[in-house]
Amino acid sequence: MAARLAQHGRANEVLVLDRYRFPRDKPCGGGLTGHVDDAMEELGLALDVPHISAHDARVRFAGFERSVTLGKPVNVIRREEFDTSLVAQVRGRGIEVVEGEGVVGYLDTGNGLVVTTSTGREIECDVLVGADGAASVVRKQLVGKSGEIPHRLFKLEMTVPAGSHQDQAMLYDFSLMARGLRGYSWVFPVPGNRYNVGLMHYPAADLRLGGKALTELLRIGMGDIGLEIPERGARGWPVWGYDPKKPVHRSRVLTVGDAAGIDGLTGEGIAIAMEQAVLAGDAIEHGLVTGDLSFSSYPRALRKSVVGRELNLDRRLAAMLYGGKRWRDWLSLILFDHDMLQFYAARVDGSE
């Protein structure tokens, strides 16, 4: 979003705070869908890190497997490298990025905001954007204690087993649903002869699995396809699914990316953040020009945008596929119906 504001000529008015230092570990599948390509082009950002272009995907359940050619290749990156590159590109536009300092709270004074940081600083500003991930402090102040249940994702990176060839296709494996997972596990090829493996668990009300159970399911799932993972190698984290009824703004405050909610069907977050960055950046520019920083039209603009409509669609699809007792019926459509498999692939690669 800082890149979008720089395109509006406001690079010297933007301050980016990040509680981490780069490069830093970031739990993520690392798949850049076709939507990322379009959004990065609009933002003037370049994909300049090593990546593998996956043109095919395999969808698996137990012994049954289908293959599908993706409408757009998914570029699989390592988030450590990708995020470091984005920070460098933003800095190259004259934007100040401060590492190792995050937002811990903010207060609306009536004439602006006072942001408190993890180093004890108090910074006055006109607008605050919560792009601070799933654990967003900004989101917490907007949503409060809502009682919502998060999605859970677990991920690790492993070397391709000695003597085997790296599969260049992306694997989406639903086999663990028979063992209680409400979601899927994945194996994505990444540069350096490595695999990015992980799983996503939907917040089904009747099946709340903890970290230990999900880590064990990941170990079992990878073992079924011949990949052995270490006992404590996976890193897990909660994430929030997008819900159009949840607040994404208040006066002078906006949220984007994981702070606003991920894609409930695929777990995608990168493309969403990029697409929302364009919307939020334009909303801020409009507000600064007109003097109206209420951002009252931002939620509707987000809902009516392509990314907003797709997030809402996938929220409904996820509830059917993962959240109900008829998951075998819905999964059968993806596995056995050619048109549905193509549709699922199009949702994954961003071509739908």
mmCIF file of C-alpha atoms in Angstrom:
data_model
loop_
_atom_site.group_PDB
_atom_site.id
_atom_site.type_symbol
_atom_site.label_atom_id
_atom_site.label_comp_id
_atom_site.label_asym_id
_atom_site.label_seq_id
_atom_site.Cartn_x
_atom_site.Cartn_y
_atom_site.Cartn_z
ATOM 1 C CA MET A 1 0.000 0.000 0.000
ATOM 2 C CA ALA A 2 2.953 2.272 0.615
ATOM 3 C CA ALA A 3 3.880 1.650 -3.019
ATOM 4 C CA ARG A 4 0.435 2.856 -4.108
ATOM 5 C CA LEU A 5 0.745 6.053 -2.100
ATOM 6 C CA ALA A 6 4.165 6.621 -3.649
ATOM 7 C CA GLN A 7 2.475 6.435 -7.054
ATOM 8 C CA HIS A 8 0.207 9.246 -5.833
ATOM 9 C CA GLY A 9 3.298 11.311 -5.043
ATOM 10 C CA ARG A 10 3.193 10.866 -1.278
ATOM 11 C CA ALA A 11 6.353 8.843 -0.645
ATOM 12 C CA ASN A 12 7.747 11.449 1.750
ATOM 13 C CA GLU A 13 4.509 11.415 3.791
ATOM 14 C CA VAL A 14 4.513 7.667 4.508
ATOM 15 C CA LEU A 15 6.145 5.863 7.426
ATOM 16 C CA VAL A 16 6.168 2.052 7.466
ATOM 17 C CA LEU A 17 6.649 0.331 10.835
ATOM 18 C CA ASP A 18 7.373 -3.395 11.049
ATOM 19 C CA ARG A 19 7.900 -5.228 14.302
ATOM 20 C CA TYR A 20 10.283 -7.666 12.595
ATOM 21 C CA ARG A 21 13.622 -7.235 10.868
ATOM 22 C CA PHE A 22 14.196 -8.447 7.327
ATOM 23 C CA PRO A 23 14.798 -11.070 6.204
ATOM 24 C CA ARG A 24 12.455 -12.734 8.650
ATOM 25 C CA ASP A 25 10.642 -16.045 8.767
ATOM 26 C CA LYS A 26 7.034 -15.837 7.615
ATOM 27 C CA PRO A 27 4.676 -18.835 7.747
ATOM 28 C CA CYS A 28 3.156 -18.994 4.265
ATOM 29 C CA GLY A 29 2.615 -21.388 1.377
ATOM 30 C CA GLY A 30 4.401 -18.897 -0.884
ATOM 31 C CA GLY A 31 2.147 -19.209 -3.937
ATOM 32 C CA LEU A 32 1.778 -16.065 -6.053
ATOM 33 C CA THR A 33 -1.420 -16.496 -8.054
ATOM 34 C CA GLY A 34 -2.343 -14.749 -11.263
ATOM 35 C CA HIS A 35 -3.995 -11.981 -9.252
ATOM 36 C CA VAL A 36 -0.604 -11.177 -7.708
ATOM 37 C CA ASP A 37 0.895 -10.666 -11.162
ATOM 38 C CA ASP A 38 -1.799 -8.153 -12.089
ATOM 39 C CA ALA A 39 -1.667 -6.306 -8.767
ATOM 40 C CA MET A 40 2.136 -6.082 -8.721
ATOM 41 C CA GLU A 41 2.102 -4.685 -12.248
ATOM 42 C CA GLU A 42 -0.440 -2.051 -11.201
ATOM 43 C CA LEU A 43 1.669 -1.179 -8.159
ATOM 44 C CA GLY A 44 4.844 -1.064 -10.228
ATOM 45 C CA LEU A 45 6.494 -3.851 -8.227
ATOM 46 C CA ALA A 46 8.722 -6.538 -9.728
ATOM 47 C CA LEU A 47 9.092 -10.216 -8.941
ATOM 48 C CA ASP A 48 12.883 -10.267 -8.765
ATOM 49 C CA VAL A 49 13.550 -13.241 -6.464
ATOM 50 C CA PRO A 50 14.021 -16.925 -7.385
ATOM 51 C CA HIS A 51 10.714 -18.675 -8.004
ATOM 52 C CA ILE A 52 9.257 -21.803 -9.578
ATOM 53 C CA SER A 53 6.381 -21.376 -12.039
ATOM 54 C CA ALA A 54 3.966 -24.219 -11.375
ATOM 55 C CA HIS A 55 1.791 -24.842 -14.443
ATOM 56 C CA ASP A 56 0.014 -27.907 -13.068
ATOM 57 C CA ALA A 57 -1.719 -29.000 -9.889
ATOM 58 C CA ARG A 58 -2.654 -32.369 -8.484
ATOM 59 C CA VAL A 59 -5.748 -32.855 -6.331
ATOM 60 C CA ARG A 60 -5.686 -35.956 -4.145
ATOM 61 C CA PHE A 61 -7.900 -37.886 -1.752
ATOM 62 C CA ALA A 62 -6.454 -41.128 -0.382
ATOM 63 C CA GLY A 63 -5.648 -43.324 -3.392
ATOM 64 C CA PHE A 64 -7.538 -41.175 -5.905
ATOM 65 C CA GLU A 65 -5.807 -38.346 -7.713
ATOM 66 C CA ARG A 66 -6.632 -35.926 -10.528
ATOM 67 C CA SER A 67 -4.338 -33.542 -12.393
ATOM 68 C CA VAL A 68 -5.285 -30.184 -13.845
ATOM 69 C CA THR A 69 -3.456 -27.572 -15.901
ATOM 70 C CA LEU A 70 -3.649 -24.143 -14.314
ATOM 71 C CA GLY A 71 -5.042 -21.276 -16.374
ATOM 72 C CA LYS A 72 -2.211 -19.097 -15.052
ATOM 73 C CA PRO A 73 0.988 -20.485 -13.565
ATOM 74 C CA VAL A 74 1.415 -19.984 -9.834
ATOM 75 C CA ASN A 75 4.863 -18.622 -9.003
ATOM 76 C CA VAL A 76 6.077 -20.208 -5.776
ATOM 77 C CA ILE A 77 8.553 -18.128 -3.781
ATOM 78 C CA ARG A 78 10.165 -18.148 -0.347
ATOM 79 C CA ARG A 79 8.481 -15.459 1.732
ATOM 80 C CA GLU A 80 11.742 -14.507 3.426
ATOM 81 C CA GLU A 81 13.199 -13.506 0.060
ATOM 82 C CA PHE A 82 10.004 -12.057 -1.418
ATOM 83 C CA ASP A 83 9.218 -9.761 1.516
ATOM 84 C CA THR A 84 12.808 -8.543 1.732
ATOM 85 C CA SER A 85 12.636 -7.650 -1.955
ATOM 86 C CA LEU A 86 9.385 -5.718 -1.489
ATOM 87 C CA VAL A 87 10.876 -3.716 1.383
ATOM 88 C CA ALA A 88 13.889 -2.846 -0.764
ATOM 89 C CA GLN A 89 11.670 -1.750 -3.661
ATOM 90 C CA VAL A 90 9.531 0.444 -1.394
ATOM 91 C CA ARG A 91 12.627 2.029 0.131
ATOM 92 C CA GLY A 92 13.882 2.656 -3.390
ATOM 93 C CA ARG A 93 10.876 4.941 -3.905
ATOM 94 C CA GLY A 94 11.901 7.150 -1.014
ATOM 95 C CA ILE A 95 9.605 5.642 1.621
ATOM 96 C CA GLU A 96 10.933 5.353 5.164
ATOM 97 C CA VAL A 97 10.717 1.802 6.558
ATOM 98 C CA VAL A 98 11.552 1.247 10.226
ATOM 99 C CA GLU A 99 12.282 -2.352 11.226
ATOM 100 C CA GLY A 100 12.040 -3.795 14.713
ATOM 101 C CA GLU A 101 9.298 -1.398 15.780
ATOM 102 C CA GLY A 102 5.608 -2.235 15.666
ATOM 103 C CA VAL A 103 2.334 -0.574 16.595
ATOM 104 C CA VAL A 104 0.978 -1.507 20.035
ATOM 105 C CA GLY A 105 -1.964 0.909 20.154
ATOM 106 C CA TYR A 106 -3.524 4.065 18.786
ATOM 107 C CA LEU A 107 -5.790 6.868 19.947
ATOM 108 C CA ASP A 108 -8.033 9.192 17.964
ATOM 109 C CA THR A 109 -7.636 12.694 19.378
ATOM 110 C CA GLY A 110 -10.342 14.198 17.187
ATOM 111 C CA ASN A 111 -7.787 16.074 15.091
ATOM 112 C CA GLY A 112 -5.674 13.048 14.167
ATOM 113 C CA LEU A 113 -4.200 9.868 15.569
ATOM 114 C CA VAL A 114 -1.512 9.210 18.134
ATOM 115 C CA VAL A 115 0.171 5.856 17.513
ATOM 116 C CA THR A 116 2.145 4.160 20.285
ATOM 117 C CA THR A 117 4.952 1.835 19.175
ATOM 118 C CA SER A 118 6.788 -1.069 20.761
ATOM 119 C CA THR A 119 9.768 1.192 21.490
ATOM 120 C CA GLY A 120 7.624 3.623 23.480
ATOM 121 C CA ARG A 121 7.421 6.269 20.770
ATOM 122 C CA GLU A 122 4.265 8.273 20.206
ATOM 123 C CA ILE A 123 3.746 9.271 16.580
ATOM 124 C CA GLU A 124 1.101 11.701 15.366
ATOM 125 C CA CYS A 125 -0.445 10.911 11.984
ATOM 126 C CA ASP A 126 -3.509 11.545 9.839
ATOM 127 C CA VAL A 127 -4.141 7.943 8.781
ATOM 128 C CA LEU A 128 -3.207 4.521 10.155
ATOM 129 C CA VAL A 129 -3.239 1.396 7.989
ATOM 130 C CA GLY A 130 -3.278 -1.961 9.732
ATOM 131 C CA ALA A 131 -1.235 -4.185 7.435
ATOM 132 C CA ASP A 132 0.172 -5.957 10.479
ATOM 133 C CA GLY A 133 -0.890 -9.506 9.713
ATOM 134 C CA ALA A 134 -3.105 -12.039 11.445
ATOM 135 C CA ALA A 135 -2.053 -10.814 14.905
ATOM 136 C CA SER A 136 -2.969 -7.259 13.930
ATOM 137 C CA VAL A 137 -3.173 -4.791 16.819
ATOM 138 C CA VAL A 138 -5.245 -2.529 14.579
ATOM 139 C CA ARG A 139 -7.735 -5.299 13.849
ATOM 140 C CA LYS A 140 -8.080 -6.108 17.555
ATOM 141 C CA GLN A 141 -9.106 -2.540 18.329
ATOM 142 C CA LEU A 142 -11.604 -2.565 15.451
ATOM 143 C CA VAL A 143 -13.182 -5.985 16.026
ATOM 144 C CA GLY A 144 -12.771 -6.395 19.796
ATOM 145 C CA LYS A 145 -13.585 -9.695 21.462
ATOM 146 C CA SER A 146 -15.929 -11.090 18.842
ATOM 147 C CA GLY A 147 -15.669 -14.759 19.802
ATOM 148 C CA GLU A 148 -14.840 -15.749 16.228
ATOM 149 C CA ILE A 149 -12.787 -18.886 15.670
ATOM 150 C CA PRO A 150 -9.644 -18.541 13.554
ATOM 151 C CA HIS A 151 -8.423 -20.729 10.748
ATOM 152 C CA ARG A 152 -5.226 -22.574 11.626
ATOM 153 C CA LEU A 153 -2.283 -22.971 9.252
ATOM 154 C CA PHE A 154 0.893 -24.994 9.733
ATOM 155 C CA LYS A 155 3.919 -24.841 7.467
ATOM 156 C CA LEU A 156 7.512 -25.985 7.164
ATOM 157 C CA GLU A 157 10.145 -26.077 4.467
ATOM 158 C CA MET A 158 12.055 -29.264 3.751
ATOM 159 C CA THR A 159 14.706 -30.495 1.354
ATOM 160 C CA VAL A 160 13.628 -32.809 -1.451
ATOM 161 C CA PRO A 161 14.535 -36.361 -0.335
ATOM 162 C CA ALA A 162 17.884 -37.593 -1.648
ATOM 163 C CA GLY A 163 17.596 -39.592 -4.850
ATOM 164 C CA SER A 164 14.164 -38.239 -5.779
ATOM 165 C CA HIS A 165 13.214 -35.667 -8.410
ATOM 166 C CA GLN A 166 11.479 -32.450 -7.365
ATOM 167 C CA ASP A 167 7.864 -32.492 -8.540
ATOM 168 C CA GLN A 168 7.086 -29.190 -10.274
ATOM 169 C CA ALA A 169 3.310 -29.534 -9.788
ATOM 170 C CA MET A 170 1.435 -28.175 -6.770
ATOM 171 C CA LEU A 171 -0.260 -30.830 -4.647
ATOM 172 C CA TYR A 172 -3.569 -30.153 -2.863
ATOM 173 C CA ASP A 173 -4.341 -33.182 -0.694
ATOM 174 C CA PHE A 174 -7.747 -33.578 0.997
ATOM 175 C CA SER A 175 -7.003 -37.039 2.393
ATOM 176 C CA LEU A 176 -6.719 -35.799 5.973
ATOM 177 C CA MET A 177 -10.381 -34.765 5.961
ATOM 178 C CA ALA A 178 -11.137 -38.444 6.634
ATOM 179 C CA ARG A 179 -9.052 -38.079 9.818
ATOM 180 C CA GLY A 180 -10.751 -34.931 11.053
ATOM 181 C CA LEU A 181 -9.008 -32.106 9.206
ATOM 182 C CA ARG A 182 -11.397 -29.540 7.759
ATOM 183 C CA GLY A 183 -9.227 -28.265 4.974
ATOM 184 C CA TYR A 184 -6.319 -29.591 2.982
ATOM 185 C CA SER A 185 -2.593 -30.197 3.116
ATOM 186 C CA TRP A 186 -0.201 -28.968 0.433
ATOM 187 C CA VAL A 187 3.183 -29.662 -1.096
ATOM 188 C CA PHE A 188 4.575 -26.832 -3.244
ATOM 189 C CA PRO A 189 7.940 -26.837 -5.034
ATOM 190 C CA VAL A 190 10.215 -23.952 -4.036
ATOM 191 C CA PRO A 191 13.631 -22.850 -5.314
ATOM 192 C CA GLY A 192 16.702 -24.557 -3.926
ATOM 193 C CA ASN A 193 15.424 -28.149 -4.370
ATOM 194 C CA ARG A 194 12.965 -27.727 -1.502
ATOM 195 C CA TYR A 195 9.311 -28.289 -0.758
ATOM 196 C CA ASN A 196 6.966 -25.985 1.130
ATOM 197 C CA VAL A 197 4.557 -28.301 2.965
ATOM 198 C CA GLY A 198 1.679 -27.433 5.268
ATOM 199 C CA LEU A 199 -2.022 -27.630 6.012
ATOM 200 C CA MET A 200 -5.032 -25.394 6.577
ATOM 201 C CA HIS A 201 -7.782 -26.175 9.093
ATOM 202 C CA TYR A 202 -11.136 -24.424 8.754
ATOM 203 C CA PRO A 203 -12.802 -23.268 12.007
ATOM 204 C CA ALA A 204 -15.539 -25.897 11.979
ATOM 205 C CA ALA A 205 -17.652 -25.487 15.116
ATOM 206 C CA ASP A 206 -17.836 -29.254 15.689
ATOM 207 C CA LEU A 207 -14.120 -29.912 15.206
ATOM 208 C CA ARG A 208 -11.679 -27.591 16.959
ATOM 209 C CA LEU A 209 -8.255 -29.161 16.629
ATOM 210 C CA GLY A 210 -5.298 -27.799 18.583
ATOM 211 C CA GLY A 211 -1.729 -27.319 17.475
ATOM 212 C CA LYS A 212 -0.505 -30.713 18.655
ATOM 213 C CA ALA A 213 -3.257 -32.585 16.798
ATOM 214 C CA LEU A 214 -2.751 -30.567 13.607
ATOM 215 C CA THR A 215 1.015 -31.079 13.677
ATOM 216 C CA GLU A 216 0.463 -34.798 14.017
ATOM 217 C CA LEU A 217 -2.004 -34.770 11.122
ATOM 218 C CA LEU A 218 0.561 -32.984 8.979
ATOM 219 C CA ARG A 219 3.166 -35.611 9.858
ATOM 220 C CA ILE A 220 0.727 -38.403 8.958
ATOM 221 C CA GLY A 221 -0.341 -36.744 5.721
ATOM 222 C CA MET A 222 3.208 -36.193 4.523
ATOM 223 C CA GLY A 223 4.155 -39.739 5.534
ATOM 224 C CA ASP A 224 1.353 -41.107 3.351
ATOM 225 C CA ILE A 225 3.024 -39.563 0.284
ATOM 226 C CA GLY A 226 6.568 -40.516 1.261
ATOM 227 C CA LEU A 227 7.755 -37.295 2.930
ATOM 228 C CA GLU A 228 9.147 -37.556 6.440
ATOM 229 C CA ILE A 229 9.007 -34.399 8.515
ATOM 230 C CA PRO A 230 10.712 -33.756 11.857
ATOM 231 C CA GLU A 231 8.660 -34.068 15.036
ATOM 232 C CA ARG A 232 8.749 -30.351 15.818
ATOM 233 C CA GLY A 233 9.538 -28.834 12.456
ATOM 234 C CA ALA A 234 6.201 -27.216 11.597
ATOM 235 C CA ARG A 235 5.243 -23.715 12.643
ATOM 236 C CA GLY A 236 1.580 -22.889 13.135
ATOM 237 C CA TRP A 237 -0.397 -19.674 13.429
ATOM 238 C CA PRO A 238 -4.044 -18.534 13.580
ATOM 239 C CA VAL A 239 -5.510 -16.467 10.763
ATOM 240 C CA TRP A 240 -8.903 -14.861 10.290
ATOM 241 C CA GLY A 241 -11.165 -15.571 7.340
ATOM 242 C CA TYR A 242 -12.648 -12.587 5.539
ATOM 243 C CA ASP A 243 -16.175 -11.744 6.656
ATOM 244 C CA PRO A 244 -17.953 -8.779 5.007
ATOM 245 C CA LYS A 245 -19.791 -8.150 8.284
ATOM 246 C CA LYS A 246 -16.569 -7.556 10.231
ATOM 247 C CA PRO A 247 -15.274 -3.971 10.437
ATOM 248 C CA VAL A 248 -12.307 -3.123 8.225
ATOM 249 C CA HIS A 249 -12.221 0.575 9.011
ATOM 250 C CA ARG A 250 -13.093 3.461 11.262
ATOM 251 C CA SER A 251 -12.380 7.139 10.891
ATOM 252 C CA ARG A 252 -8.714 7.567 9.871
ATOM 253 C CA VAL A 253 -8.075 3.801 10.116
ATOM 254 C CA LEU A 254 -8.058 1.033 7.478
ATOM 255 C CA THR A 255 -7.040 -2.636 7.464
ATOM 256 C CA VAL A 256 -5.683 -4.657 4.542
ATOM 257 C CA GLY A 257 -4.320 -8.144 3.961
ATOM 258 C CA ASP A 258 -4.392 -10.709 6.777
ATOM 259 C CA ALA A 259 -5.584 -7.993 9.163
ATOM 260 C CA ALA A 260 -8.776 -7.705 7.088
ATOM 261 C CA GLY A 261 -9.117 -11.478 6.565
ATOM 262 C CA ILE A 262 -7.702 -14.220 4.335
ATOM 263 C CA ASP A 263 -9.420 -16.286 1.654
ATOM 264 C CA GLY A 264 -11.404 -18.907 3.557
ATOM 265 C CA LEU A 265 -11.315 -21.521 0.779
ATOM 266 C CA THR A 266 -7.646 -21.515 -0.220
ATOM 267 C CA GLY A 267 -5.939 -19.691 2.649
ATOM 268 C CA GLU A 268 -4.522 -17.202 0.129
ATOM 269 C CA GLY A 269 -3.241 -13.966 1.600
ATOM 270 C CA ILE A 270 -0.610 -12.453 -0.684
ATOM 271 C CA ALA A 271 -2.866 -11.685 -3.657
ATOM 272 C CA ILE A 272 -5.557 -10.306 -1.365
ATOM 273 C CA ALA A 273 -3.117 -7.958 0.329
ATOM 274 C CA MET A 274 -1.814 -6.713 -3.022
ATOM 275 C CA GLU A 275 -5.287 -6.110 -4.456
ATOM 276 C CA GLN A 276 -6.532 -4.423 -1.296
ATOM 277 C CA ALA A 277 -3.422 -2.235 -1.266
ATOM 278 C CA VAL A 278 -4.601 -0.625 -4.489
ATOM 279 C CA LEU A 279 -8.073 0.016 -3.080
ATOM 280 C CA ALA A 280 -6.823 1.316 0.271
ATOM 281 C CA GLY A 281 -4.141 3.499 -1.285
ATOM 282 C CA ASP A 282 -6.672 5.124 -3.593
ATOM 283 C CA ALA A 283 -9.132 5.579 -0.708
ATOM 284 C CA ILE A 284 -6.472 7.344 1.349
ATOM 285 C CA GLU A 285 -5.482 9.586 -1.540
ATOM 286 C CA HIS A 286 -9.114 10.531 -2.076
ATOM 287 C CA GLY A 287 -9.558 11.222 1.623
ATOM 288 C CA LEU A 288 -6.474 13.414 1.847
ATOM 289 C CA VAL A 289 -7.530 15.417 -1.213
ATOM 290 C CA THR A 290 -11.153 15.905 -0.099
ATOM 291 C CA GLY A 291 -10.466 16.178 3.625
ATOM 292 C CA ASP A 292 -12.936 13.359 4.369
ATOM 293 C CA LEU A 293 -10.962 10.707 6.273
ATOM 294 C CA SER A 294 -14.004 8.814 7.570
ATOM 295 C CA PHE A 295 -13.451 6.140 4.894
ATOM 296 C CA SER A 296 -17.172 5.392 5.127
ATOM 297 C CA SER A 297 -17.253 4.172 1.520
ATOM 298 C CA TYR A 298 -14.255 1.818 1.897
ATOM 299 C CA PRO A 299 -16.162 -1.284 3.131
ATOM 300 C CA ARG A 300 -18.611 -1.116 0.237
ATOM 301 C CA ALA A 301 -15.825 -0.484 -2.281
ATOM 302 C CA LEU A 302 -14.029 -3.538 -0.909
ATOM 303 C CA ARG A 303 -17.158 -5.720 -1.054
ATOM 304 C CA LYS A 304 -17.969 -4.661 -4.625
ATOM 305 C CA SER A 305 -14.411 -5.058 -5.940
ATOM 306 C CA VAL A 306 -13.232 -8.222 -7.663
ATOM 307 C CA VAL A 307 -11.201 -9.227 -4.625
ATOM 308 C CA GLY A 308 -14.124 -8.548 -2.290
ATOM 309 C CA ARG A 309 -16.602 -10.546 -4.377
ATOM 310 C CA GLU A 310 -14.181 -13.456 -4.642
ATOM 311 C CA LEU A 311 -13.499 -13.411 -0.906
ATOM 312 C CA ASN A 312 -17.215 -13.579 -0.190
ATOM 313 C CA LEU A 313 -17.722 -16.344 -2.748
ATOM 314 C CA ASP A 314 -14.892 -18.387 -1.275
ATOM 315 C CA ARG A 315 -16.233 -17.795 2.236
ATOM 316 C CA ARG A 316 -19.450 -19.514 1.161
ATOM 317 C CA LEU A 317 -17.668 -22.301 -0.698
ATOM 318 C CA ALA A 318 -15.421 -22.949 2.315
ATOM 319 C CA ALA A 319 -18.460 -23.250 4.579
ATOM 320 C CA MET A 320 -19.908 -25.911 2.261
ATOM 321 C CA LEU A 321 -16.708 -27.839 1.616
ATOM 322 C CA TYR A 322 -15.153 -27.660 5.070
ATOM 323 C CA GLY A 323 -17.804 -26.533 7.507
ATOM 324 C CA GLY A 324 -20.664 -28.990 7.072
ATOM 325 C CA LYS A 325 -21.311 -32.696 7.476
ATOM 326 C CA ARG A 326 -21.750 -33.171 3.724
ATOM 327 C CA TRP A 327 -18.093 -32.468 2.918
ATOM 328 C CA ARG A 328 -17.753 -35.825 1.143
ATOM 329 C CA ASP A 329 -20.482 -34.822 -1.319
ATOM 330 C CA TRP A 330 -18.864 -31.472 -2.108
ATOM 331 C CA LEU A 331 -15.374 -32.964 -2.298
ATOM 332 C CA SER A 332 -16.666 -35.610 -4.712
ATOM 333 C CA LEU A 333 -17.682 -32.832 -7.099
ATOM 334 C CA ILE A 334 -14.140 -31.465 -7.141
ATOM 335 C CA LEU A 335 -12.616 -34.916 -7.569
ATOM 336 C CA PHE A 336 -14.982 -36.425 -10.118
ATOM 337 C CA ASP A 337 -16.630 -33.558 -12.006
ATOM 338 C CA HIS A 338 -14.305 -32.075 -14.627
ATOM 339 C CA ASP A 339 -15.971 -28.660 -14.674
ATOM 340 C CA MET A 340 -15.843 -28.333 -10.897
ATOM 341 C CA LEU A 341 -12.171 -29.336 -10.855
ATOM 342 C CA GLN A 342 -11.436 -26.667 -13.452
ATOM 343 C CA PHE A 343 -13.395 -24.129 -11.393
ATOM 344 C CA TYR A 344 -11.444 -25.000 -8.243
ATOM 345 C CA ALA A 345 -8.190 -24.687 -10.162
ATOM 346 C CA ALA A 346 -9.302 -21.303 -11.511
ATOM 347 C CA ARG A 347 -10.009 -20.093 -7.974
ATOM 348 C CA VAL A 348 -6.556 -21.290 -6.903
ATOM 349 C CA ASP A 349 -4.608 -19.722 -9.768
ATOM 350 C CA GLY A 350 -6.584 -16.485 -9.910
ATOM 351 C CA SER A 351 -7.874 -16.870 -13.456
ATOM 352 C CA GLU A 352 -11.583 -17.119 -12.516
#
